[in-house]
Short mmCIF file of C-alpha atoms in Angstrom, two decimals:
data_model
loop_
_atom_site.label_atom_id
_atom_site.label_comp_id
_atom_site.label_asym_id
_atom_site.label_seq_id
_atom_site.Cartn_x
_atom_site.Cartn_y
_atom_site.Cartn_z
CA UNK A 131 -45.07 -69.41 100.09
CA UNK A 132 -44.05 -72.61 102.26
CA UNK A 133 -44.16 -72.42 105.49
CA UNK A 134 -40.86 -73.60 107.02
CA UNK A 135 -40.38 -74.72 110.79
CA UNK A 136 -37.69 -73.06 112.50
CA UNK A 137 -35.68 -76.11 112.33
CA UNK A 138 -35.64 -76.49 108.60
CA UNK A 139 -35.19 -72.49 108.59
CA UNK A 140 -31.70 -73.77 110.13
CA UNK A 141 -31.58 -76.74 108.25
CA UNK A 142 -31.67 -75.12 104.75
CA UNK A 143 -29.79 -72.24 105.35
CA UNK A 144 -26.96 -73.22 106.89
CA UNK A 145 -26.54 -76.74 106.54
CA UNK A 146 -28.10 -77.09 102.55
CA UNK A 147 -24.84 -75.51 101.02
CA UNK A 148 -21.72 -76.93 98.82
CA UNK A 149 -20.38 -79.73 101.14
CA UNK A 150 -23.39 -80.72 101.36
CA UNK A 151 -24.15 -80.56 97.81
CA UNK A 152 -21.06 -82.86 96.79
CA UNK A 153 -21.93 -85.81 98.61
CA UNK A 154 -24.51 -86.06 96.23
CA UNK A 155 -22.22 -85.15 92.79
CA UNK A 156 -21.79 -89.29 92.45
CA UNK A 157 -24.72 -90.20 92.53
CA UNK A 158 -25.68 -87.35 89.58
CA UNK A 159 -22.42 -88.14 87.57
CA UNK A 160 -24.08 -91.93 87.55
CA UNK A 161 -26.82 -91.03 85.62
CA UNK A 162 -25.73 -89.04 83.35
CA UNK A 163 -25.05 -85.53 84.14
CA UNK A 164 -22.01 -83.73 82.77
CA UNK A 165 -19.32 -82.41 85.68
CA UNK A 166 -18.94 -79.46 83.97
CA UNK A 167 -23.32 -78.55 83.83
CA UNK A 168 -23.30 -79.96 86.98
CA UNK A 169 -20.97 -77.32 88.42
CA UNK A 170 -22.18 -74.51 86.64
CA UNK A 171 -26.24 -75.16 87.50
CA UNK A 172 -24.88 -76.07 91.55
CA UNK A 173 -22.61 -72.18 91.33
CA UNK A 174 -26.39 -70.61 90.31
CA UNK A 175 -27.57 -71.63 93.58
CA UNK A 176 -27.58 -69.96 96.50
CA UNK A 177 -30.23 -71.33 98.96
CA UNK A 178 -31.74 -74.93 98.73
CA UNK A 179 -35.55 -73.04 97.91
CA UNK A 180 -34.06 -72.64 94.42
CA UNK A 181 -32.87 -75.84 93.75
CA UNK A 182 -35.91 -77.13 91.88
CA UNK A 183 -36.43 -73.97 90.00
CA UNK A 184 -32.61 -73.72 88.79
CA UNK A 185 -32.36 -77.51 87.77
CA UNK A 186 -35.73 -77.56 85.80
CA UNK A 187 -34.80 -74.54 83.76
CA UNK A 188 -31.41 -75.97 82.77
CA UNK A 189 -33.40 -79.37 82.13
CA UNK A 190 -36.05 -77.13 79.89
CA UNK A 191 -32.51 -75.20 78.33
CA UNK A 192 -31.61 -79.09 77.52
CA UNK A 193 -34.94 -80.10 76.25
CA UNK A 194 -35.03 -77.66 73.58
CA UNK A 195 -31.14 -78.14 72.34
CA UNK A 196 -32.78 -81.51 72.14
CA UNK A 197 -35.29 -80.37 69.90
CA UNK A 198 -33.14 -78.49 67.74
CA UNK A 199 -30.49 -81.48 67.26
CA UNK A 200 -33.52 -83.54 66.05
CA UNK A 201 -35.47 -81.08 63.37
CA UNK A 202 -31.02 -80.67 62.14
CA UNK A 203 -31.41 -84.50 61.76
CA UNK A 204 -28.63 -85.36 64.53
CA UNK A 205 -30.92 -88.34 66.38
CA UNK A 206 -27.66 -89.69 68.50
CA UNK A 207 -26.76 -85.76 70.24
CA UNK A 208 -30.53 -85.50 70.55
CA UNK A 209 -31.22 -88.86 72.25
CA UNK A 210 -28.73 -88.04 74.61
CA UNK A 211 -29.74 -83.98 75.19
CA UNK A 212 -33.13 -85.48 76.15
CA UNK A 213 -31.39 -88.08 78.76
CA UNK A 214 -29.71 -85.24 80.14
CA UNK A 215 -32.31 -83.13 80.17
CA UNK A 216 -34.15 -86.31 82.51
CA UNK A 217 -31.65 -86.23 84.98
CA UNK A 218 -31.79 -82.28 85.52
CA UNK A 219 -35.70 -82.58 86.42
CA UNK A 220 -35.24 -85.46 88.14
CA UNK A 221 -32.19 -83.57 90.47
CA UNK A 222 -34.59 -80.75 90.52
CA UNK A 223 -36.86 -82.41 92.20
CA UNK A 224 -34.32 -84.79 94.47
CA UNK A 225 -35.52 -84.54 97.71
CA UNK A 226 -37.50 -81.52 97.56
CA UNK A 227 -40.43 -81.86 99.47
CA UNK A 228 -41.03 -78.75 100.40
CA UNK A 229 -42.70 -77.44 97.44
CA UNK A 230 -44.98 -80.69 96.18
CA UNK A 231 -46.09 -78.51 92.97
CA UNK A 232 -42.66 -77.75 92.26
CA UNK A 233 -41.71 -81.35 92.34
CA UNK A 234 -44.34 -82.69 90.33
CA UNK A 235 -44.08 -80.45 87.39
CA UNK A 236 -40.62 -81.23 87.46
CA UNK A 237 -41.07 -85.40 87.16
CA UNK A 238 -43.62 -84.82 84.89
CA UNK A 239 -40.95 -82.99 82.94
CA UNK A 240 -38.85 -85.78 83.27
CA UNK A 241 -41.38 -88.54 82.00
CA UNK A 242 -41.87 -86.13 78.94
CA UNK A 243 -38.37 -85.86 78.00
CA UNK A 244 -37.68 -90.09 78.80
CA UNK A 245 -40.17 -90.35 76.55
CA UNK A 246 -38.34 -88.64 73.63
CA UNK A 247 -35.15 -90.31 74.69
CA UNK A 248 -36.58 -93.44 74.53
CA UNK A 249 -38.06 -92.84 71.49
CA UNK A 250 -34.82 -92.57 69.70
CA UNK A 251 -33.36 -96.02 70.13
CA UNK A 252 -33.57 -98.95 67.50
CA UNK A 253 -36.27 -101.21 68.13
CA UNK A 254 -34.22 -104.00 70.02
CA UNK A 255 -32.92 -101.00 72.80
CA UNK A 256 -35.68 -99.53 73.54
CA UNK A 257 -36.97 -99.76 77.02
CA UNK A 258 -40.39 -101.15 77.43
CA UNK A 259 -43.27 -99.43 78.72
CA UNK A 260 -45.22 -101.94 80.99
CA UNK A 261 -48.13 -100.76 83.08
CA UNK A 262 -49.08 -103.81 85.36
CA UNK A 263 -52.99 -103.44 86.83
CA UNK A 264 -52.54 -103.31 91.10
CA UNK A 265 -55.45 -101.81 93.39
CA UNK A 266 -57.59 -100.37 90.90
CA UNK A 267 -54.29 -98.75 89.24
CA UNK A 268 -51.24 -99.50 87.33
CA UNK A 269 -48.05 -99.36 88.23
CA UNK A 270 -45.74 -98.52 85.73
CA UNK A 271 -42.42 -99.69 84.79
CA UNK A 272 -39.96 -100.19 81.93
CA UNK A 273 -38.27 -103.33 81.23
CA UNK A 274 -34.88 -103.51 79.58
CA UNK A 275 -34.43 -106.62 77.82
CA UNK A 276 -30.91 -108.44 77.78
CA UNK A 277 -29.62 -109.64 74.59
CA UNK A 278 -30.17 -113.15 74.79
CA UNK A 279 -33.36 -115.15 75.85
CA UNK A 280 -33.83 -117.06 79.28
CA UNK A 281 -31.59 -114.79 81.66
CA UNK A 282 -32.67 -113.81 85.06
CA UNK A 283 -35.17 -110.82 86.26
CA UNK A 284 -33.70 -108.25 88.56
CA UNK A 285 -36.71 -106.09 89.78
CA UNK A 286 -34.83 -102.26 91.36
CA UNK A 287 -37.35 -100.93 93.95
CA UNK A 288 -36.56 -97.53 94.50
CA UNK A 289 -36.45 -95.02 97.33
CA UNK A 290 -37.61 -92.12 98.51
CA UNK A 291 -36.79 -89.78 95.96
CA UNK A 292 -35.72 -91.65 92.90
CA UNK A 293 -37.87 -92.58 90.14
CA UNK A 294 -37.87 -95.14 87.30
CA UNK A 295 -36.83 -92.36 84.63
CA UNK A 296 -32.83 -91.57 85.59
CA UNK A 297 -31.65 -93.35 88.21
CA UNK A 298 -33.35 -96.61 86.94
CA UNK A 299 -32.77 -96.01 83.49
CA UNK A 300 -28.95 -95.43 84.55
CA UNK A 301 -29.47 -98.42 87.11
CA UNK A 302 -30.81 -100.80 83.92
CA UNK A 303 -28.07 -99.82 81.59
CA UNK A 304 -25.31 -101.25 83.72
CA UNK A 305 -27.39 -104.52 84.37
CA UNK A 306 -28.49 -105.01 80.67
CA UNK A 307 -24.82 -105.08 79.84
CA UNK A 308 -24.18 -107.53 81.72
CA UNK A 309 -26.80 -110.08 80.71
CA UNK A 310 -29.83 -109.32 83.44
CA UNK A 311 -33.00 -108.04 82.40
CA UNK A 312 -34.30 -105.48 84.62
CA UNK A 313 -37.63 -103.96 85.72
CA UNK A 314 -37.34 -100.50 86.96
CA UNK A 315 -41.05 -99.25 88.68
CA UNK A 316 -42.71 -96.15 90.25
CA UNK A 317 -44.47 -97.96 93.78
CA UNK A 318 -46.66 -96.84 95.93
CA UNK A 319 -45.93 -93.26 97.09
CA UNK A 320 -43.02 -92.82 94.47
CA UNK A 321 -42.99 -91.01 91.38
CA UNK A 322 -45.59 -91.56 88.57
CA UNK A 323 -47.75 -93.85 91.38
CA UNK A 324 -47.92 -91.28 93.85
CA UNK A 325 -50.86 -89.59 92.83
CA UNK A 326 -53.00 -92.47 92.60
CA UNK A 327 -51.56 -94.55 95.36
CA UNK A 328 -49.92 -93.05 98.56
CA UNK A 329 -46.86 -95.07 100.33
CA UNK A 330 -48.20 -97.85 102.87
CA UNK A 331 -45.25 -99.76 104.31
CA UNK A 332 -47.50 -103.04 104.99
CA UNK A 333 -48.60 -102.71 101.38
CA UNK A 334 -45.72 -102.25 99.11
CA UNK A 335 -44.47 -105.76 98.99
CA UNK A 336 -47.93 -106.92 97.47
CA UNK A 337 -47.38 -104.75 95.17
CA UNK A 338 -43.77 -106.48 94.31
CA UNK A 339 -45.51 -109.51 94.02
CA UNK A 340 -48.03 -108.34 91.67
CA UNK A 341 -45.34 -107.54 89.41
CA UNK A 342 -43.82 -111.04 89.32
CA UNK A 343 -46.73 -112.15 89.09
CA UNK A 344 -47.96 -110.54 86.28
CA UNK A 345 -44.32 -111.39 84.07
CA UNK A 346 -45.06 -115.00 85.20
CA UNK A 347 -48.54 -114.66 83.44
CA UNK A 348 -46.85 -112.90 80.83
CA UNK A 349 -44.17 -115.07 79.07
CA UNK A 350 -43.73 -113.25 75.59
CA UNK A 351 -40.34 -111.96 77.19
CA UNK A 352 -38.63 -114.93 77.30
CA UNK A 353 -37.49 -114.37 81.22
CA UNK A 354 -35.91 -116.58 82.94
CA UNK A 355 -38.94 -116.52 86.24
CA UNK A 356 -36.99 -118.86 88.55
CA UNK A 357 -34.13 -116.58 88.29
CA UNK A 358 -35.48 -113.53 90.10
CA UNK A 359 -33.82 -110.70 92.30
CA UNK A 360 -34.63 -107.51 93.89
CA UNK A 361 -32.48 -104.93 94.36
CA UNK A 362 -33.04 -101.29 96.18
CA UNK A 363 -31.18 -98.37 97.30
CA UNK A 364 -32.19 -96.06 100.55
CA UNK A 365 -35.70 -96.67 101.32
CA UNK A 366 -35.53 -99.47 98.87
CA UNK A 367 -32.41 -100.80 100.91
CA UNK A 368 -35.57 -101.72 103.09
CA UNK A 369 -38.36 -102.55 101.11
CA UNK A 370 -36.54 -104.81 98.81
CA UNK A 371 -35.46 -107.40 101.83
CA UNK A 372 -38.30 -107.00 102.64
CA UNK A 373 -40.41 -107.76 100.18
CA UNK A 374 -38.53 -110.78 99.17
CA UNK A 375 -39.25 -112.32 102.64
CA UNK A 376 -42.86 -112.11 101.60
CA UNK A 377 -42.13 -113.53 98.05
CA UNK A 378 -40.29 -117.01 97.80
CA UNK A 379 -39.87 -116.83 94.31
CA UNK A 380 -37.30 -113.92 94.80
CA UNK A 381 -34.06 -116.20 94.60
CA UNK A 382 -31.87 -113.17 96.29
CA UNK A 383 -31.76 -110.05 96.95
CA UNK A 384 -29.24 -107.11 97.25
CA UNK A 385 -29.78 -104.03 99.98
CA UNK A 386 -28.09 -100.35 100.82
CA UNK A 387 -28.09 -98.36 103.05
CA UNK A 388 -31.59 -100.03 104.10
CA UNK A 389 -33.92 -97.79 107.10
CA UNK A 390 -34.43 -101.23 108.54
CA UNK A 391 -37.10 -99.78 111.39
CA UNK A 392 -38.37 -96.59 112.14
CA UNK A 393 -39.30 -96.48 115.69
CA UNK A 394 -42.65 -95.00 115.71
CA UNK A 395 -43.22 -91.34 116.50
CA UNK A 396 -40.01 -90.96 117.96
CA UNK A 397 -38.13 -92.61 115.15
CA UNK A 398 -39.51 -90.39 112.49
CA UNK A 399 -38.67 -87.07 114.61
CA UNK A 400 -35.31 -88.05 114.73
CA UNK A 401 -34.74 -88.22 110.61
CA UNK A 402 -32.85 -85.09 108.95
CA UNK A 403 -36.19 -82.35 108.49
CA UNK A 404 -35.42 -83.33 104.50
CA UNK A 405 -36.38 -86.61 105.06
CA UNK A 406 -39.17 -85.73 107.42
CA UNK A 407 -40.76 -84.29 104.67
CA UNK A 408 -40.69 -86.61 102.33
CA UNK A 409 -42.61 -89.12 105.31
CA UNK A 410 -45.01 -86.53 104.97
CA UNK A 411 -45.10 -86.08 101.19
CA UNK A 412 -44.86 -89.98 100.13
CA UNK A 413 -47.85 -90.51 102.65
CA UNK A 414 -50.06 -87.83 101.57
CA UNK A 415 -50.31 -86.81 105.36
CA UNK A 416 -49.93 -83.02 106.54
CA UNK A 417 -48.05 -84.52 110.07
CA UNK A 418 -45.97 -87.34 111.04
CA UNK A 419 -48.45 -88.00 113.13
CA UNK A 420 -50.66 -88.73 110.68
CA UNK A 421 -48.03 -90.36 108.86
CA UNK A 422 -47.21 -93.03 111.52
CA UNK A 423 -49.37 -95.74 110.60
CA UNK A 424 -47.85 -95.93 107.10
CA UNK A 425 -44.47 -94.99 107.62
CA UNK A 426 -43.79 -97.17 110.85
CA UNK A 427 -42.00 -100.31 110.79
CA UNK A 428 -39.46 -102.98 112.44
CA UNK A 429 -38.00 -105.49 109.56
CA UNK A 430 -38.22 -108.08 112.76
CA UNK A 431 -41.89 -108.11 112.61
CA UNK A 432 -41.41 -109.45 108.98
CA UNK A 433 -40.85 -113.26 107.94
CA UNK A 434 -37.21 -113.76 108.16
CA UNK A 435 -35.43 -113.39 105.35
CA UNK A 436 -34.08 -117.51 103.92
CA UNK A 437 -32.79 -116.51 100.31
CA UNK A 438 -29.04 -114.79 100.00
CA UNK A 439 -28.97 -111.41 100.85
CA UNK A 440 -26.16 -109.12 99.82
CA UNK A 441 -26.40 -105.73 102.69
CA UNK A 442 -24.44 -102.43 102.53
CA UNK A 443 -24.38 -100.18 104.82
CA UNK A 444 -22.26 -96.75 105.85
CA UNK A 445 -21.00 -94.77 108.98
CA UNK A 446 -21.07 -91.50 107.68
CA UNK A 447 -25.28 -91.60 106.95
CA UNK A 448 -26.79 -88.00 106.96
CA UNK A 449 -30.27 -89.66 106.27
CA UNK A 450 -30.55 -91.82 109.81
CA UNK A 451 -29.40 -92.06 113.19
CA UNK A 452 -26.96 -95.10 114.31
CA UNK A 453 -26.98 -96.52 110.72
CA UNK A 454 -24.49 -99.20 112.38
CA UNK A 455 -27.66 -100.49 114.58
CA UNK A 456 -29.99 -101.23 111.32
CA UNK A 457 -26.59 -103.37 109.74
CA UNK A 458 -26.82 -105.13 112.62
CA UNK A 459 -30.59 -105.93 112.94
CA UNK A 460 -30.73 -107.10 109.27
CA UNK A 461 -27.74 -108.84 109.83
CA UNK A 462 -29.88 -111.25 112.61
CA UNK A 463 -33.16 -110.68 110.74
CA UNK A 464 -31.81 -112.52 107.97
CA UNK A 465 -31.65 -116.43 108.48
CA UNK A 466 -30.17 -117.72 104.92
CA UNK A 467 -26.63 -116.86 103.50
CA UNK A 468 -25.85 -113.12 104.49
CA UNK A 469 -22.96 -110.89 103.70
CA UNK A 470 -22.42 -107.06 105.28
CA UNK A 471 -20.22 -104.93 103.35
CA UNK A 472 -19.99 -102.17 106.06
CA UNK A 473 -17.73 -98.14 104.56
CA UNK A 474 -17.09 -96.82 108.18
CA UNK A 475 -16.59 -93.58 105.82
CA UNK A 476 -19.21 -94.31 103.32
CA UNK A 477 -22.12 -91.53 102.73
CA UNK A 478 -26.17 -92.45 102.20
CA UNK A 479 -26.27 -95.30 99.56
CA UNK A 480 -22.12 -95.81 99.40
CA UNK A 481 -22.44 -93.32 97.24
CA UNK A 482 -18.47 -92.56 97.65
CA UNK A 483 -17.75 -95.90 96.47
CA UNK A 484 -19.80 -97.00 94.34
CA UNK A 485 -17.24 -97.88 91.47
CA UNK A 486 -16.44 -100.90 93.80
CA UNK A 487 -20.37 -101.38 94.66
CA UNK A 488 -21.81 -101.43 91.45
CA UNK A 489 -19.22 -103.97 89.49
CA UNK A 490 -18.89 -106.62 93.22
CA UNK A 491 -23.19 -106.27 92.98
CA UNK A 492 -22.81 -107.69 89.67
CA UNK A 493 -20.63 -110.41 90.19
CA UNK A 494 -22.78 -111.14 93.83
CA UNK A 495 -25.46 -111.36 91.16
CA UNK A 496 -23.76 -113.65 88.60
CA UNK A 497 -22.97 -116.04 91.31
CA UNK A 498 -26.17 -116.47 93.08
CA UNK A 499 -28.51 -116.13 89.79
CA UNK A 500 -26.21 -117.19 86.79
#
């Protein structure tokens, strides 16, 4: 049984129910969840210790009607079944740090039934499996090839709870059709990684740089390598500034909704008890005390940023305090060309708007890379 503090007690009882729910129901819909399954799993649910548990069983419900469509010989209803089945594990296991078993039987559900998806497109389609050697490890990845030879690299870094599977699958679609190759990864602390390699804050960028370099030692792909970006959501609104500071061959780079610094001790106490969790669970630490050291940071005390950075950032932020504050301190951090699209109303990640974000991120893109 997990052992809750009193403050989560309140937190998941009274504060985990359907508003709360549909600030999320974008960012689902965007990788590929039906609005109709996505009602009907959400109306099973009465208390947020059943999320996982409901969303994995509808993914396993999926997974087999997957199955089936295949052995009747219907390859395009069961490449898609198995896609949807991905994004139920991977919403099982959204943010839900409170069980770690839970969660990881849930991924590993997900990178199963990827796998089948995957496995169903014609050669040219099909994302690529590449497992690049870091630390005694890999890190894996898949790489979605544009159509044409030469174009530019966009490298997503995730975030706290997304993983290369759905939303980067979902995330490489968009960016494939429109010219870009793109490298989604698991990094350190995040999805298939984590249980070799914990999150270290003063270590992930390396680990960015080990992947370009290792597609600059590896030219078979025809990629454009002085055409790079990065690109990251939440926790990877961060890390991917951040890491291209570190890295000068990352020609831009494109932020939201970013936890620019943490603020020690203090700083992590004051995150939603959701997110305190996941400090915890990315870490490997039982405390955030023990979690400081690699979950503490100030994006000051990195090289300033010199390359074109595109930032978003929102007023309505359930995952941090004053998210106004870390738009502003990346906003001076950042020495080259800068630009702050700031939704007074916007939720964690603009998720509320991201028909405008996604398309103006691809043009932002096409200017500064194409």
């Amino acid at each position: 049984m997990v052992k809750l503090s009193v403050k989560e007690k309140f937190a998941f009882q009274f504060v985990m129910g359907e508003k709360i729910y549909q600030r999320w129901y974008a960012r689902f819909l965007s990788f590929g969840i039906d609005y109709g399954r996505l009602k009907r799993v959400i109306g099973r649910i009465t208390g947020w210790m059943q999320w996982c548990a409901e969303w994995t069983k509808e993914g396993d419900y999926l997974f087999q009607k997957a199955e089936e469509a295949l052995r009747e010989g219907s390859e395009t209803k069961a490449r898609a079944l198995f896609h949807e089945a991905t994004a139920c594990y991977h919403i099982g296991q959204h943010i839900f740090f409170i069980d770690s078993q839970q969660k990881e039987t849930s991924q590993e559900k997900a990178r199963r039934s990827y796998k089948r998806a995957i496995g169903l497109y014609a050669e040219g389609e099909r994302p690529i499996r590449i497992d690049i050697p870091f630390q005694g490890t890999q890190i894996p990845g898949y790489l979605r090839l544009a159509d044409t030879p030469n174009r530019p690299l966009i490298i997503f870094v995730n975030g706290m709870d997304n993983i290369k599977e759905a939303e980067g699958h979902a995330q490489g679609s968009i960016f494939r059709q429109n010219g870009f190759n793109f490298f989604t990864f698991d990094g350190l602390g995040q999805g298939e990684l984590w249980k070799s390699l914990k999150f270290d804050s003063k270590q992930y960028h390396i680990a960015v740089s080990a992947i370009i370099d290792w597609f600059e030692s590896n030219q078979s792909y025809r990629i454009d390598m002085n055409r790079i970006a990065l690109v990251g959501y939440s926790l990877g609104g961060y890390l991917a500034p951040m890491s291209a500071a570190y890295d000068r061959r990352v020609k831009c780079v494109v932020g939201n909704s970013g936890l620019i610094f943490i603020g020690g001790l203090d700083g992590l106490k004051k995150l939603n008890p959701i997110w305190q969790r996941g400090v915890t669970y990315m870490t490997g630490c039982e405390t955030l005390e023990q979690a400081v050291n690699q979950f503490d940071w100030d994006i000051a005390d990195a090289p300033s940023l010199q390359v074109p950075l595109l930032f978003y950032h929102v007023g309505n932020d359930e995952v941090m305090p004053s998210p106004e504050v870390h738009a502003d301190k990346i906003m001076k951090w950042a020495k080259g060309e800068k630009t702050l699209k700031y939704y007074e109303d916007g939720e964690h990640c603009t998720q509320n708007y991201m028909d405008e974000v996604f398309p103006e991120t691809i043009d932002w893109l096409n200017r500064k890379l194409v």
